[in-house]
Amino acid sequence: MSQKHTPDLSLIKRIADDVGTPFYLYDESVIDDHARRLSEAFSWNPGFREYFAVKATPNPYVIDIMTRRGCGVDCASRTELMLAKAMGLRGERIMFSSNQTPGCEYRLARELDATINLDDISHIDFLRENGGIPKRLCLRYNPGSTQVASNFVMGHPQDSKFGMTRAQIHECVKRLIDLGVEKFGLHAFLISNCVDTDYYPQIASLLFGLALEIYRETGAIVDFINLSGGIGVAYHPEEREADIGEVGRAVRRDYERLIKDTPLHPMKVYTELGRWMTAESGMLVSKVIHKKDTYKNYIGLDATACDLIRPAMYSAYHHITVAGKADLPCDHIYDVVGSLCENNDKFAVDRRLPNIDVGDYIVIHDAGAHCRAMGYNYNGKLRCGEVLFRPDGSYKLIRRHETPRDYFATLDYPGLV
């Protein structure tokens, strides 16, 4: 069962007085602990590496916590590659998993010698023309209607825009061997936010089996499999957490059953976790600025869906606490909302919470991944800043709040700031 820790009210007030609300607050010790636990879970595989999904939390101060433990980064765009480059990462520390990829992005990935994860067979010639074919290349597999995992966020594999068919993978390998590729990787991404321990073993078994097929048909060496992301977190306090230790042990059992006694041993195992690495470390802190009682009781925040869109987009649940009121009974029912001109701008609907007053600080939990990163500027709203809380009790503003100048920066119009 997940425990939702709310920082002391004194700390929240101190940060709020310093940087203003709303703000994201990340706990460095939680991120570091997850990186350590993941590494331990896969320590049986000497070549294991986590490639943190930059899209989840694209802040170099956050990413640096993980790279200090040997993690690489998974990039999916030009700007994410630029961030990796600025951090001094290159070569096998970067996995470039993109789709419908512009030529300039392939060229930058090749400049950085990143491991490219090819999403489609038609991209072979496109990559040749935009950076060239490397010696080491990954191929993204989509198993289609095979009985494999799926969920609401990703849908069924046959409906996914990601990856290639089995036949296309085999054809790709043959063509790429002729073009000088010496080592291959296989990748698949079928599900999002899964807390069951059987998803990764299922993906691993699928990719191990495909790697053996490729070797028997072509003699090509699959140097690594990339299990991608998909492991989730317990957004509800009563949910069980993903057992990352058991996940690692289960993948090891499949490795030993399928790969260990074959010419493909030793094969590296990679992951591209984003949500599991950082979601639980982060929270959105917002101040109550209004209370409204009509047909329902509303709590109005200075944050909006522009700061955290998941509840509006997916009806996703994020646990909410009130700083300084942890011991009070949750005997009031509220909708917790922002100020957008959209009725889905709601962080919670009919949520049981303690009595809330104007001026209270609301903490929205498990917001360290796919939250600030998905922000937008509808209604001219300005996205909030990010703060890193350090193990020694200090904190640092690692991204400032947006300003009107940022919002208008791409306009050339007289009279704007």
Short mmCIF file of N, CA and C in Angstrom, two decimals, residues 32-46 48-50 69 71 243-250 252 271 276-277:
data_model
loop_
_atom_site.label_atom_id
_atom_site.label_comp_id
_atom_site.label_asym_id
_atom_site.label_seq_id
_atom_site.Cartn_x
_atom_site.Cartn_y
_atom_site.Cartn_z
N ASP A 32 16.33 9.04 -6.10
CA ASP A 32 17.56 8.27 -5.94
C ASP A 32 17.25 6.85 -5.44
N ASP A 33 16.30 6.73 -4.53
CA ASP A 33 15.93 5.41 -4.01
C ASP A 33 15.35 4.53 -5.11
N HIS A 34 14.53 5.09 -5.98
CA HIS A 34 13.96 4.30 -7.07
C HIS A 34 15.04 3.87 -8.05
N ALA A 35 15.98 4.75 -8.35
CA ALA A 35 17.09 4.38 -9.24
C ALA A 35 17.91 3.25 -8.63
N ARG A 36 18.16 3.31 -7.34
CA ARG A 36 18.91 2.26 -6.65
C ARG A 36 18.16 0.94 -6.68
N ARG A 37 16.87 0.97 -6.36
CA ARG A 37 16.07 -0.26 -6.32
C ARG A 37 15.96 -0.92 -7.69
N LEU A 38 15.83 -0.11 -8.73
CA LEU A 38 15.76 -0.68 -10.08
C LEU A 38 17.08 -1.33 -10.45
N SER A 39 18.18 -0.67 -10.15
CA SER A 39 19.50 -1.23 -10.45
C SER A 39 19.71 -2.56 -9.72
N GLU A 40 19.29 -2.61 -8.47
CA GLU A 40 19.43 -3.85 -7.69
C GLU A 40 18.55 -4.97 -8.26
N ALA A 41 17.35 -4.62 -8.73
CA ALA A 41 16.42 -5.62 -9.25
C ALA A 41 16.97 -6.31 -10.50
N PHE A 42 17.78 -5.58 -11.27
CA PHE A 42 18.33 -6.14 -12.51
C PHE A 42 19.84 -6.32 -12.43
N SER A 43 20.39 -6.38 -11.24
CA SER A 43 21.85 -6.52 -11.08
C SER A 43 22.36 -7.86 -11.59
N TRP A 44 21.46 -8.83 -11.76
CA TRP A 44 21.85 -10.13 -12.31
C TRP A 44 22.30 -10.02 -13.77
N ASN A 45 21.93 -8.91 -14.44
CA ASN A 45 22.29 -8.71 -15.84
C ASN A 45 23.41 -7.68 -15.92
N PRO A 46 24.64 -8.09 -16.21
CA PRO A 46 25.77 -7.16 -16.17
C PRO A 46 25.64 -5.96 -17.10
N PHE A 48 22.82 -4.38 -17.81
CA PHE A 48 21.57 -3.64 -17.60
C PHE A 48 21.79 -2.14 -17.54
N ARG A 49 20.86 -1.41 -18.12
CA ARG A 49 20.85 0.05 -17.99
C ARG A 49 19.41 0.56 -18.08
N GLU A 50 19.09 1.50 -17.21
CA GLU A 50 17.84 2.24 -17.28
C GLU A 50 18.07 3.49 -18.13
N ARG A 69 23.70 7.66 -11.01
CA ARG A 69 23.66 6.23 -10.73
C ARG A 69 23.83 5.40 -11.99
N CYS A 71 22.35 5.79 -15.02
CA CYS A 71 21.24 5.74 -15.96
C CYS A 71 21.57 6.53 -17.22
N ASP A 243 6.02 -4.42 -7.49
CA ASP A 243 7.16 -5.03 -6.79
C ASP A 243 8.32 -5.14 -7.77
N ILE A 244 9.17 -4.12 -7.80
CA ILE A 244 10.23 -4.07 -8.81
C ILE A 244 11.23 -5.20 -8.62
N GLY A 245 11.44 -5.64 -7.38
CA GLY A 245 12.33 -6.76 -7.13
C GLY A 245 11.82 -8.03 -7.77
N GLU A 246 10.52 -8.31 -7.62
CA GLU A 246 9.93 -9.49 -8.23
C GLU A 246 9.90 -9.37 -9.75
N VAL A 247 9.68 -8.17 -10.26
CA VAL A 247 9.73 -7.96 -11.70
C VAL A 247 11.10 -8.37 -12.25
N GLY A 248 12.17 -7.91 -11.59
CA GLY A 248 13.52 -8.27 -12.02
C GLY A 248 13.77 -9.76 -11.95
N ARG A 249 13.29 -10.40 -10.88
CA ARG A 249 13.50 -11.86 -10.74
C ARG A 249 12.73 -12.63 -11.81
N ALA A 250 11.53 -12.16 -12.14
CA ALA A 250 10.73 -12.85 -13.16
C ALA A 250 11.36 -12.73 -14.54
N ARG A 252 14.50 -12.40 -15.06
CA ARG A 252 15.69 -13.27 -14.99
C ARG A 252 15.32 -14.72 -15.27
N THR A 271 15.75 -0.88 -19.71
CA THR A 271 14.41 -0.35 -19.42
C THR A 271 14.38 1.13 -19.76
N TRP A 276 7.63 5.33 -13.18
CA TRP A 276 8.05 4.62 -11.97
C TRP A 276 9.24 5.30 -11.31
N MET A 277 10.07 5.93 -12.11
CA MET A 277 11.27 6.56 -11.56
C MET A 277 10.97 7.84 -10.81
#
